[in-house]
XYZ file of C-alpha atoms in Angstrom:
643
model
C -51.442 42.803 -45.877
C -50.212 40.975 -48.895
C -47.352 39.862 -49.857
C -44.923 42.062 -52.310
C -45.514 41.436 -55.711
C -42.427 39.221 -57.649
C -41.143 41.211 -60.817
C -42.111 40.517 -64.159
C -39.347 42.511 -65.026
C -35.600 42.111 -64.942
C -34.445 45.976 -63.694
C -33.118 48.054 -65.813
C -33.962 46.424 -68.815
C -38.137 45.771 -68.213
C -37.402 42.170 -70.027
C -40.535 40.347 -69.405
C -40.311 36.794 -68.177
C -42.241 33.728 -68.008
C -43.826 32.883 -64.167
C -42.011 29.621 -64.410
C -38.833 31.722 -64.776
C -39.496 33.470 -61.550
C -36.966 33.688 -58.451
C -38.510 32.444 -55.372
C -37.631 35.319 -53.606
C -37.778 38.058 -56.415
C -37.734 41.467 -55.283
C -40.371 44.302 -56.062
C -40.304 45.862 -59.323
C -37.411 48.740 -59.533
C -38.729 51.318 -61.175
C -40.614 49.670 -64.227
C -41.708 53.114 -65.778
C -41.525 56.824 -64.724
C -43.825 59.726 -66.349
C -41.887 62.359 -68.366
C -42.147 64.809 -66.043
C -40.562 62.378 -63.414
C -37.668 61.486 -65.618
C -36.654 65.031 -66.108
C -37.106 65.905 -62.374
C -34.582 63.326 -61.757
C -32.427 64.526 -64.625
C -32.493 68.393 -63.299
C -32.170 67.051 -59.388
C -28.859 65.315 -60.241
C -27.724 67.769 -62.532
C -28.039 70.073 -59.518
C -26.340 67.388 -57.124
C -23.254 67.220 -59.509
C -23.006 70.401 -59.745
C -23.231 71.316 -56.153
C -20.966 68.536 -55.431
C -18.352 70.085 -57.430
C -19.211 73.618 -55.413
C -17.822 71.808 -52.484
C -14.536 71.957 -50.423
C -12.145 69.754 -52.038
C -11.677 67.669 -48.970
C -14.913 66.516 -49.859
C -14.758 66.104 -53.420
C -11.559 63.996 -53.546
C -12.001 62.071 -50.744
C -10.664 59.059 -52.678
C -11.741 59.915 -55.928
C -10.170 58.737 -59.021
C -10.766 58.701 -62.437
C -9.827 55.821 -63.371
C -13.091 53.827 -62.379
C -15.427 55.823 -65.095
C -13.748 54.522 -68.417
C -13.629 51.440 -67.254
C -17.070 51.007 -65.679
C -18.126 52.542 -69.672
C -16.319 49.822 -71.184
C -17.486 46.951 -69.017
C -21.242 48.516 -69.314
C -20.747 48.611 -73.207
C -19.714 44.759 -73.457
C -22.430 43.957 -71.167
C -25.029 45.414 -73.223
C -23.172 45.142 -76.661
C -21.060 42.155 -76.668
C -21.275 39.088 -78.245
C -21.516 37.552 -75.096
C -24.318 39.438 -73.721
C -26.777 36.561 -73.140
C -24.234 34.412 -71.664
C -23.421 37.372 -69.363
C -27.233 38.668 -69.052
C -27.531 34.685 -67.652
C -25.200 35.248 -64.807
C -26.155 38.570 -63.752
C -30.032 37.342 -63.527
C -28.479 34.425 -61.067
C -26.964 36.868 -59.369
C -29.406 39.313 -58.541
C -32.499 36.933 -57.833
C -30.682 33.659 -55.886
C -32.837 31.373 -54.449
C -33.744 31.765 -50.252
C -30.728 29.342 -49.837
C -27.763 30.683 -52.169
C -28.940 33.709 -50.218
C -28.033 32.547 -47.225
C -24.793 30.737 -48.492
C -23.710 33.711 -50.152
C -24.216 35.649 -46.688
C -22.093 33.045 -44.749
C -19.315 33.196 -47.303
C -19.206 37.184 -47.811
C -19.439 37.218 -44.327
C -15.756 35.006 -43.379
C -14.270 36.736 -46.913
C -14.811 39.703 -45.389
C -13.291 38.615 -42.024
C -10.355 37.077 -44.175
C -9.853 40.780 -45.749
C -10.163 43.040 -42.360
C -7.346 40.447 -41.173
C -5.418 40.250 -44.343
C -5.363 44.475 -44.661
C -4.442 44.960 -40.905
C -1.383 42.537 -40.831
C -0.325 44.286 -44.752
C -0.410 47.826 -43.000
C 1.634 46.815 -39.931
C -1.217 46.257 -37.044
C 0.155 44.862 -34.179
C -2.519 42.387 -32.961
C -3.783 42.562 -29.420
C -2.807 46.380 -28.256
C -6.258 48.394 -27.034
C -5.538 51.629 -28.244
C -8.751 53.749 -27.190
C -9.881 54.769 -23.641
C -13.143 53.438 -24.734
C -11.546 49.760 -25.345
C -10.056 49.873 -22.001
C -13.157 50.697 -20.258
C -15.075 47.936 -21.787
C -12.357 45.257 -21.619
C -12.445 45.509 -17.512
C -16.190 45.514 -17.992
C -15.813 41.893 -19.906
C -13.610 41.003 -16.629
C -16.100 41.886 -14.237
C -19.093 39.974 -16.429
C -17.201 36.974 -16.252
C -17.280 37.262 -12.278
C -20.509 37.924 -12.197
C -20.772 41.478 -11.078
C -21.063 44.721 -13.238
C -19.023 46.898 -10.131
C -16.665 46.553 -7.604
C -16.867 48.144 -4.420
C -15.202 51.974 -4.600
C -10.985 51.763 -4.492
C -9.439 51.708 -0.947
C -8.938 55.823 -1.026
C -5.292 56.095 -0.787
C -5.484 54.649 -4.588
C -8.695 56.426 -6.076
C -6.699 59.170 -7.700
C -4.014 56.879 -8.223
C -5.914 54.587 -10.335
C -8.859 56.741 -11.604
C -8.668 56.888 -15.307
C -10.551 57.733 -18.806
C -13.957 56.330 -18.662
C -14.122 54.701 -15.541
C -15.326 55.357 -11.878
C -13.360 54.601 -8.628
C -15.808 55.612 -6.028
C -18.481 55.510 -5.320
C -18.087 52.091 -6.961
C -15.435 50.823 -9.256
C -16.749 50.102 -12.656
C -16.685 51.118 -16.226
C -19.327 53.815 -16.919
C -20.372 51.937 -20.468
C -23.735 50.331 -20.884
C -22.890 46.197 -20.767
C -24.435 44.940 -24.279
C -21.272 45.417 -25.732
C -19.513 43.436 -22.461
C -21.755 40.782 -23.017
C -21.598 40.110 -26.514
C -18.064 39.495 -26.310
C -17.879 37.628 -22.798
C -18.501 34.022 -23.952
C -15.138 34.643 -26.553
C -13.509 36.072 -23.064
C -14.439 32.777 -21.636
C -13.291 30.694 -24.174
C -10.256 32.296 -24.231
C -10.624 33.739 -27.811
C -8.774 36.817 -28.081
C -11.127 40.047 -28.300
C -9.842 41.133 -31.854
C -10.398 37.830 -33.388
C -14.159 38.184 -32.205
C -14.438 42.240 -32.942
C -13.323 41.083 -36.914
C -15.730 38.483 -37.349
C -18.214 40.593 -35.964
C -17.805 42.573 -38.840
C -17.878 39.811 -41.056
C -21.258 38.378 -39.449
C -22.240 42.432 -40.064
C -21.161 42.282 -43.581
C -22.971 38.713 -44.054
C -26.401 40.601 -43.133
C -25.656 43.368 -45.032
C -26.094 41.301 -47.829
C -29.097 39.876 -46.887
C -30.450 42.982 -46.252
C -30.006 44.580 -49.497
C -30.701 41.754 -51.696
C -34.019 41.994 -50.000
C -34.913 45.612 -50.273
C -33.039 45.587 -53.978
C -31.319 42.275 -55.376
C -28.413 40.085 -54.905
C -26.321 42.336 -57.174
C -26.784 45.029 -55.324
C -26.268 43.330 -52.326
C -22.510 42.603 -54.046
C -22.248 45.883 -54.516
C -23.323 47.211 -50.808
C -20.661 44.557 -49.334
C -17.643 46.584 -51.307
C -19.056 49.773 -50.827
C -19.274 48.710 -46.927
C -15.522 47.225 -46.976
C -14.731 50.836 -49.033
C -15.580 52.627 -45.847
C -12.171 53.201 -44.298
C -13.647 54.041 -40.534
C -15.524 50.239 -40.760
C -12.086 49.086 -41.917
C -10.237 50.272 -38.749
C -12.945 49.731 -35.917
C -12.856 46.323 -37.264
C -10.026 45.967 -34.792
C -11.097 47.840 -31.804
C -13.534 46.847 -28.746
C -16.003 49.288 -29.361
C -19.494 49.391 -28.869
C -20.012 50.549 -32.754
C -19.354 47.142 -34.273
C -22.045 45.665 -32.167
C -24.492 48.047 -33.016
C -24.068 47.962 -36.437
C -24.413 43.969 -36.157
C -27.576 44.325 -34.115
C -29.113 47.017 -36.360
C -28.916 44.980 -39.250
C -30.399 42.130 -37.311
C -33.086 43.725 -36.317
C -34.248 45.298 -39.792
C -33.747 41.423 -41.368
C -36.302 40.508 -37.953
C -38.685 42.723 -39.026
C -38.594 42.291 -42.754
C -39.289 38.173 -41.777
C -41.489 39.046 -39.338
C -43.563 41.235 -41.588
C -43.817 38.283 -44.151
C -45.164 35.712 -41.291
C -46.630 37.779 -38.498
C -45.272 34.505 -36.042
C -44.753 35.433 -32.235
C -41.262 34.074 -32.024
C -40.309 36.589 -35.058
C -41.669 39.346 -32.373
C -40.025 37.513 -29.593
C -36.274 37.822 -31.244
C -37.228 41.553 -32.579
C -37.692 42.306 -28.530
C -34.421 40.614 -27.871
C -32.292 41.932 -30.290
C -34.122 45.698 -29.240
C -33.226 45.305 -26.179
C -29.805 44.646 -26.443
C -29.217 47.071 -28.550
C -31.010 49.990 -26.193
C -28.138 48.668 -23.470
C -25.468 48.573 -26.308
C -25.951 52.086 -27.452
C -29.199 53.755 -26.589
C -29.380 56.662 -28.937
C -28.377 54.557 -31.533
C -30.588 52.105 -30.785
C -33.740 54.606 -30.757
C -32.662 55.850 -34.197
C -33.019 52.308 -35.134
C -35.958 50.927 -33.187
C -38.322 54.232 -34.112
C -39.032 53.279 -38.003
C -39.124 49.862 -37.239
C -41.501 50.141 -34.362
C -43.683 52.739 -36.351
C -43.610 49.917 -39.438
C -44.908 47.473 -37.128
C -47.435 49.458 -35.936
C -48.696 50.358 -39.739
C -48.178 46.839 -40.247
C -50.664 45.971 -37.408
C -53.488 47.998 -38.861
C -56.834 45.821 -39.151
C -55.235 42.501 -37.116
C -57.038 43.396 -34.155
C -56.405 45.202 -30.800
C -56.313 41.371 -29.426
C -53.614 40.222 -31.711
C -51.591 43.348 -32.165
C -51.831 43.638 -28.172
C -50.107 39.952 -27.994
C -47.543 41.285 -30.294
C -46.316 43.873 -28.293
C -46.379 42.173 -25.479
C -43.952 40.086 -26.628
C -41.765 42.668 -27.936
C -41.575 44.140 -24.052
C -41.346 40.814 -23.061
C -38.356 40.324 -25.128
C -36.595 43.583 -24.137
C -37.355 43.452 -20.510
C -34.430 41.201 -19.314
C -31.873 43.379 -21.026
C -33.495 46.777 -19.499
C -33.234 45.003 -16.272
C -29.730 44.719 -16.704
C -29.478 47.735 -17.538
C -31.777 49.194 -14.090
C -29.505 47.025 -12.170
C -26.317 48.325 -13.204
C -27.851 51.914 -12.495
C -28.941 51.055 -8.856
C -26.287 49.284 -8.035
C -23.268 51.861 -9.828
C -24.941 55.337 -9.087
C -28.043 54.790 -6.605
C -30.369 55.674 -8.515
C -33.050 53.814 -11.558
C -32.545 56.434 -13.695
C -28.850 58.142 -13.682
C -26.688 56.164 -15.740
C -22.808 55.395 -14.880
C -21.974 57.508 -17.880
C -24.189 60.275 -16.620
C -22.531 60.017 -12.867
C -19.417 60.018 -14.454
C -19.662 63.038 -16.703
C -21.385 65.618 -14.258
C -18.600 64.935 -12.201
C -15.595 64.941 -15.115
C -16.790 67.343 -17.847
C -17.848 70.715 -18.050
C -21.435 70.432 -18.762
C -24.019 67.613 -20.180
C -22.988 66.033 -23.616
C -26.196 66.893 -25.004
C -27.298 70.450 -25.610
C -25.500 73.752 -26.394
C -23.688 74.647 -23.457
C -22.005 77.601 -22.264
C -18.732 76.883 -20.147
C -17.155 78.822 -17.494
C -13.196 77.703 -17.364
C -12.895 78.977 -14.109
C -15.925 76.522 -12.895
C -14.857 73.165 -14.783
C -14.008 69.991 -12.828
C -10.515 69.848 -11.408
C -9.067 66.379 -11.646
C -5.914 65.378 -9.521
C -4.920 63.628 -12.265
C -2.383 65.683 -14.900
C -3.344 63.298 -17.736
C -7.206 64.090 -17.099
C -6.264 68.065 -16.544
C -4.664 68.506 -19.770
C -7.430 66.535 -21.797
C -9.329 68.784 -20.775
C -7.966 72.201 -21.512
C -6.610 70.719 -25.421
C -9.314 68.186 -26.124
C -12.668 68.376 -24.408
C -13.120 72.026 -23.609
C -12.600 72.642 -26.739
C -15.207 70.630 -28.238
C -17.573 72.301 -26.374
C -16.432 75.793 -27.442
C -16.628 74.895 -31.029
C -20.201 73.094 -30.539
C -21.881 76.141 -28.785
C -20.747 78.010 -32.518
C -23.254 79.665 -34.529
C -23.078 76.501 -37.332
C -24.041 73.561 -35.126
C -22.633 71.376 -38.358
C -19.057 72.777 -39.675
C -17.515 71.216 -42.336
C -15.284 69.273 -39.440
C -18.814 67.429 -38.832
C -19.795 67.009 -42.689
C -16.504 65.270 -43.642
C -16.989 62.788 -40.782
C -20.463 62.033 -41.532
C -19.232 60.838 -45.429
C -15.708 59.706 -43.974
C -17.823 57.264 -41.509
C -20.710 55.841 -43.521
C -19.407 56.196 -47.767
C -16.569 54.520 -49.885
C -15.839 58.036 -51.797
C -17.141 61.142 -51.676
C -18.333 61.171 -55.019
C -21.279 58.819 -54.167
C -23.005 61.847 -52.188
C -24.453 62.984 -55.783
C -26.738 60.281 -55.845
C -28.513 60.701 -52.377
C -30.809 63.389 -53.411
C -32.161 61.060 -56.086
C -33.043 58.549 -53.150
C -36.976 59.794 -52.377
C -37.705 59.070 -55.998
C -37.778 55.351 -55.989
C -38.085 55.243 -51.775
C -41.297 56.285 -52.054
C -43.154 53.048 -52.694
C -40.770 50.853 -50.452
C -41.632 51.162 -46.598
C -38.760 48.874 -45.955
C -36.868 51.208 -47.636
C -38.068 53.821 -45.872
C -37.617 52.096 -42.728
C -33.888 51.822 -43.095
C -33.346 55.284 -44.481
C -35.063 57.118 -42.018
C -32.868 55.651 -39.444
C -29.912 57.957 -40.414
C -32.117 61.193 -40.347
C -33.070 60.647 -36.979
C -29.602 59.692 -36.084
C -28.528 62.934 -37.941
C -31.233 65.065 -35.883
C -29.579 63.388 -32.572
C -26.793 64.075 -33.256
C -27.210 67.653 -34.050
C -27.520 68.109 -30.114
C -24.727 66.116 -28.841
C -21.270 67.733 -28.369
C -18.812 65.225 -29.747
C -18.911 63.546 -32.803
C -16.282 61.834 -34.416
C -15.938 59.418 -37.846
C -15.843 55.793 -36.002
C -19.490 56.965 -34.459
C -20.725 56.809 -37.897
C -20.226 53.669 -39.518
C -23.251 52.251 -37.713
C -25.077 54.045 -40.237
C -23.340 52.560 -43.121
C -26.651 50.542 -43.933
C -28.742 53.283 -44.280
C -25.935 55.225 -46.355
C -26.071 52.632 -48.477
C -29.586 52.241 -49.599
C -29.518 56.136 -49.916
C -26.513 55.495 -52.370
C -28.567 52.334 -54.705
C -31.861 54.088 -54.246
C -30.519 57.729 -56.106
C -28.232 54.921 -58.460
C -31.658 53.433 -59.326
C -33.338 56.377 -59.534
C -30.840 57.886 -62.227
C -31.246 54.776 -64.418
C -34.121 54.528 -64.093
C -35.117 58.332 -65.695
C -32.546 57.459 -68.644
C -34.962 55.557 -70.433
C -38.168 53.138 -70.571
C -38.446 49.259 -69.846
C -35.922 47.513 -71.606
C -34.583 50.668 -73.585
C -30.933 50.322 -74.079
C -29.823 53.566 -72.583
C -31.601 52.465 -69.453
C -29.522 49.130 -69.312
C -26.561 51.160 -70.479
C -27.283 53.455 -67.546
C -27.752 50.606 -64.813
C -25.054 48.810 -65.763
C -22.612 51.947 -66.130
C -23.604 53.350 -62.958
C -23.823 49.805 -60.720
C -20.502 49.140 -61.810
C -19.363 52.904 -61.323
C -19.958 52.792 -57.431
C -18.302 49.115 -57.207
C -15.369 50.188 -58.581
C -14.959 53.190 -56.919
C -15.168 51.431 -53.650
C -13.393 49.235 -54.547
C -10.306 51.941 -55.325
C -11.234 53.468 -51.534
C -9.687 49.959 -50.727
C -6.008 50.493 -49.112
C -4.548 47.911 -51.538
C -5.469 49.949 -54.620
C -5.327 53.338 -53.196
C -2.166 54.197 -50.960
C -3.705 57.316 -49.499
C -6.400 55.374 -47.971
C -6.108 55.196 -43.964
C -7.023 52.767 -41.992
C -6.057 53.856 -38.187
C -3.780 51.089 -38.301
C -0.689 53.061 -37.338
C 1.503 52.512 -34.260
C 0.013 54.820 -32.136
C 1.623 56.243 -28.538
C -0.168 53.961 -26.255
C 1.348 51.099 -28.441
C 4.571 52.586 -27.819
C 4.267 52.629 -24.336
C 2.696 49.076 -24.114
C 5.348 47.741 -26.073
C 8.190 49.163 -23.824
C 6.314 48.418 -20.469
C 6.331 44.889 -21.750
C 9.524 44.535 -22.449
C 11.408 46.105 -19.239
C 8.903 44.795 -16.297
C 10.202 41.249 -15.653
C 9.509 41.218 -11.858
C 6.160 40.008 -10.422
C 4.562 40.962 -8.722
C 4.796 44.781 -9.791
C 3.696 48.245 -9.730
C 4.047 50.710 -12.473
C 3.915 54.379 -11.721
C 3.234 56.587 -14.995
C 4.755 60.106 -15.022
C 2.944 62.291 -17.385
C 4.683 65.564 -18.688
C 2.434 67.987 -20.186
C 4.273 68.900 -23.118
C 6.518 67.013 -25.802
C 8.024 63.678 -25.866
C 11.683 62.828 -26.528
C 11.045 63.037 -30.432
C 9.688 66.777 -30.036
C 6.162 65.157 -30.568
C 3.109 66.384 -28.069
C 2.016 63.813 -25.728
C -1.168 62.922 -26.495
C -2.928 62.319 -22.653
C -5.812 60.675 -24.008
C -4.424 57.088 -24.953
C -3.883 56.602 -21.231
C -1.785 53.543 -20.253
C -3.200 53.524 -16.350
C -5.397 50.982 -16.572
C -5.703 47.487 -15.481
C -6.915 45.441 -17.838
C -5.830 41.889 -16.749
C -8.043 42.393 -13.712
C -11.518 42.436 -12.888
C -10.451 44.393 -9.260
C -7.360 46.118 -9.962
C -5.086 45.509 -7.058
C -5.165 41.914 -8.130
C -2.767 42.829 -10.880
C 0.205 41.325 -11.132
C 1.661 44.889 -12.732
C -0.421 46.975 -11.244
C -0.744 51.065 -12.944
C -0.942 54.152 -11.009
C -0.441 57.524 -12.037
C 2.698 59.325 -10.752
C 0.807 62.146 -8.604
C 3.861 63.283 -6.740
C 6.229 62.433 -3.997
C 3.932 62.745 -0.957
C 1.722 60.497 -2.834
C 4.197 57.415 -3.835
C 5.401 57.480 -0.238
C 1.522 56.702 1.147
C 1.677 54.155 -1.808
C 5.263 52.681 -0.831
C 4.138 52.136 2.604
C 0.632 51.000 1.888
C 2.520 48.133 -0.265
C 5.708 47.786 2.802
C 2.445 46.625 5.000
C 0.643 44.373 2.856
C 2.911 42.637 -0.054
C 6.584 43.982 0.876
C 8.639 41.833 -2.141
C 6.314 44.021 -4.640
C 8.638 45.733 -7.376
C 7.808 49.503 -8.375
C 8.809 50.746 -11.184
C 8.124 54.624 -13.099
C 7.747 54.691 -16.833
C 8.524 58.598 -18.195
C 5.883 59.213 -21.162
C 8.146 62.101 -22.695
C 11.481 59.532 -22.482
C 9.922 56.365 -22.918
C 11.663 55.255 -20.232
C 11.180 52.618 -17.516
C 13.542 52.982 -14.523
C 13.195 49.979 -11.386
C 13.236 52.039 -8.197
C 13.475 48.814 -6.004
C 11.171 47.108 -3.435
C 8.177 48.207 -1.404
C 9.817 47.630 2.042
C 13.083 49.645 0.895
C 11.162 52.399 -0.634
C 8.891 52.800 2.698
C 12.347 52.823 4.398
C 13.950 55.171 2.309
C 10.859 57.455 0.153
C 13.034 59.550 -1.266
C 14.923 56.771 -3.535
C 11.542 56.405 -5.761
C 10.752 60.435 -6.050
C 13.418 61.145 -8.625
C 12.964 64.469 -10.035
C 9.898 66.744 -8.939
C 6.739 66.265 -11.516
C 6.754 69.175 -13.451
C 3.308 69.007 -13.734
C 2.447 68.493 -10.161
C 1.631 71.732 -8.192
């Protein structure tokens, strides 16, 4: 297959330029021409795209929309194309959008830590508090990252006096103890766990390595400008903003998606068996980061490879997917090993084992539920999640309208700057066409859509792995529309371009928390920070135990406890009863006497103590060998949620 073709062109102006003039690495023609009848398909297709736009709700339409950014993108487009000091400007831009291979790459490294700089530089403005997990998720992978860095991927199953005492959100106690996650996420961040860096300071730069590639990847598939303008429009995306800060398995698979679509577009240019070799790598790791996700991915790519392959031979393109497998296979290994060893069996995942046993029915799939014949955990926290947060979400799933507006707003809250940018997507299939890459990237979202259409939850921070593809829907439907307002090197085509480049950049840039104050971030002291905070400041004996009371109902401020940010877990730890505080939940009197005496027996000197979640309180109730003397000086009041 050849090569693309360079442009002659500058886009959106058609300005034809000498070969000696040429970018190394200049991208395919735009769109240097489009037939009448093309031109005013794209002019009644986004006519119709505005104008259904403004049909919506308005929770879509002013998702942080302003005005402000169209004057002044018409002024800036007018002195680009008008003023004096076009050709000086004209000069820039054309550095801009067609670097050379290495101000590519420099460009990437620098976006990449400015980025970092800014996720770090917003957090601390809006008040984060560095270092607090705030997710069940985060908790679940950060004993995951303890257990990698002994070795082992389980523990054997909790002696059973603690299994209900210690079982939590998102993690098994019998019949082994382990997080139910898939481990690329774990292992990414273990060699930072060994080094001692703290996991927030690698989940940021993550982004900013995610950012970095970003631009790589759109300079490639459009030009370096663009490529500016996907990194804002990326940073405008207030869900990317806030999981910046969070172990989650997202940020990882957004990194590795991008990697692997840069893989393929070098591998497509040179066809060399280590560029196969690292697309196999980075596959698999992603397929034991997150699976569906990774499919979404993986399916274009793999089906480009195999067009690509056409005519080499059933030798050579036999080699080449060898080498793919052989790539992938240690990380599916991993994967088979954590299911034997967790569950018993090759093929049931930990999250799998997990959720037949904790929810009401599969996560995929329209499911009827029968309240009386959910799971009953001994665990109030777990109880009441269920009946206000999970049961619910399969109610409102099994609905006649698999996607309510609940699930539209997240899918443009999680992958776009403003809402406003959602006119241009339709225009996207008139200048994909002729771009496989394009394609390749694009399609990833619809089949990510389609999944998703089946599975029961589905929430904004899921989304933002998709950002890339957003994007080039976004700059293909921005191309497309100046593209249709005139011919090569017309005016009202570069008016067009420029207006509606600088349009998107600056309303991302107003999505932005420092610009726009309604902007959220997730960065708010949530209840688990609360509780952290308070835990850390009243436990000063070691070694310790903490018993959490949970009352289902409101806290001392008259706000609902929220059970889901559970603070029973223990994340020092790679086993749990090596904790120096170690968390149980308060199930009830009979319970903390087996757990008083338990302690009397084996570490007598340990402290207890019993943190209230509706006072905030943290009361010392004394030693282990007292309390197994005397039981009823550490039950306090009866649990009200206890029956």
């Amino acid at each position: 297959m050849s090569k693309p073709r360079a442009s002659s062109v500058l886009p959106g102006s058609g300005r034809p330029l000498a070969a000696s003039a040429m970018p190394e690495n200049a991208a395919p023609p735009s769109v240097p021409g489009l037939r009448p009848f093309a031109r005013v398909a794209i002019f009644i297709v986004f006519l119709a795209s505005i104008t259904g736009f403004l049909a919506l709700p308005d929770l879509f339409r002013f998702y942080n929309f302003h005005p402000w950014p169209f004057p002044i993108a018409c002024v800036l487009a007018l002195s680009l194309v008008h003023g004096g000091w076009r050709r000086r400007v004209r000069s820039l831009v054309w550095r801009v959008r067609f670097p050379s291979n290495a101000t590519r790459l420099k460009t990437a490294v620098v976006v990449g830590v400015l980025a970092a700089a800014y996720l770090f530089f917003t957090a601390y403005h809006q008040g984060y508090s560095f270092g607090f997990l705030r997710m069940t998720d985060e908790h679940s992978y950060m004993i995951q990252m303890r257990m990698l860095a002994h070795g082992r991927l389980w523990y054997p199953p909790v002696p059973k006096i603690f299994r209900d005492a210690l079982d939590s959100f998102h993690i098994l106690t019998e019949p082994k103890y382990a997080s139910i996650y898939f481990p690329g996420t774990a292992l990414l961040y273990l060699p930072g766990l060994l080094l001692h860096i703290p996991w927030w300071v690698q989940t940021v730069f993550t982004v900013g390595a995610a950012i970095g590639l970003l631009y790589l990847l759109i300079s490639e598939l459009f030009d370096g400008m663009m490529g500016i303008v996907a990194v804002l429009m990326a940073l405008g995306v207030s869900e990317l903003r806030g999981a910046s800060l969070m172990l989650i398995s997202q940020v990882p698979m957004l990194l590795m998606g991008l990697l692997l679509s840069l893989l393929y577009l070098r591998w497509r240019r040179d066809r060399s068996l280590l560029g196969a070799l690292l697309i196999g790598i980075v596959s698999g790791w992603a397929g034991i980061t997150r699976p569906a996700d990774a499919l979404c991915v993986c399916i274009p790519i793999g089906l480009a490879i195999l067009l690509d392959l056409r005519g080499q031979g059933l030798r050579r393109s036999a080699v080449a997917i060898g080498i793919l497998v052989v790539g992938a296979f240690p990380f599916l290994a991993l994967q088979a090993v954590q299911n034997i060893g967790i569950t018993g069996k090759l093929t049931e995942f930990p999250s799998d084992y997990y959720v037949a046993r904790q929810y009401p029915a599969p996560m995929l799939g329209f499911h009827k539920v029968d309240p009386a014949r959910m799971p009953h955990s001994r665990v109030p926290e777990k109880r009441a999640a269920m009946r206000d947060h999970i049961f619910p979400v399969y109610e409102k799933h099994r609905g006649s309208n698999p996607w309510p507006a609940s699930r539209c707003f997240a899918t443009v809250f999680g992958t776009l700057p403003c809402g406003l940018l959602l006119a241009f997507v339709p225009l996207a299939p008139f200048t994909l066409w002729p771009h496989r890459a394009r394609w390749m990237v694009a399609a990833s979202f619809l089949l990510y859509l389609a999944f998703y259409t089946f599975y029961v939850f589905y929430y904004g921070h899921y989304l933002f792995v998709m950002v890339p593809a957003a994007i080039v829907l976004v700059l293909s439907g921005v191309e497309a529309a100046a593209s249709a307002a005139g011919g090569p090197g017309s005016v009202s085509r570069q008016m067009a371009y420029a207006f509606l480049t600088l349009l998107v950049a600056l309303l991302s840039i107003w999505s932005l928390r420092e610009f726009n104050p309604w902007a959220k971030d997730a960065f708010e002291v949530s209840q688990l920070e609360r509780v952290e905070k308070g835990v850390q400041m009243k436990i000063t004996d070691r070694p310790a135990v903490l018993l959490v009371r949970f009352v289902d109902g409101s806290d001392r401020d008259g706000q609902p406890i929220n059970p889901l940010p559970s603070p029973v877990y223990n994340t020092e730890n790679a086993w749990p009863l090596d904790a120096e505080v170690l968390r149980l939940h308060d199930l009830g009197d009979r319970e903390d006497a087996a757990i008083f005496d338990y302690f009397a027996r084996t570490q007598p000197d340990r402290v207890f103590y019993r943190y209230d979640r509706a006072a905030y309180t943290v009361t010392r109730l004394g030693v282990a060998r007292d309390l197994a003397r005397h039981p009823q000086v550490g039950f306090g009041a009866h649990h009200p949620f206890i029956r």
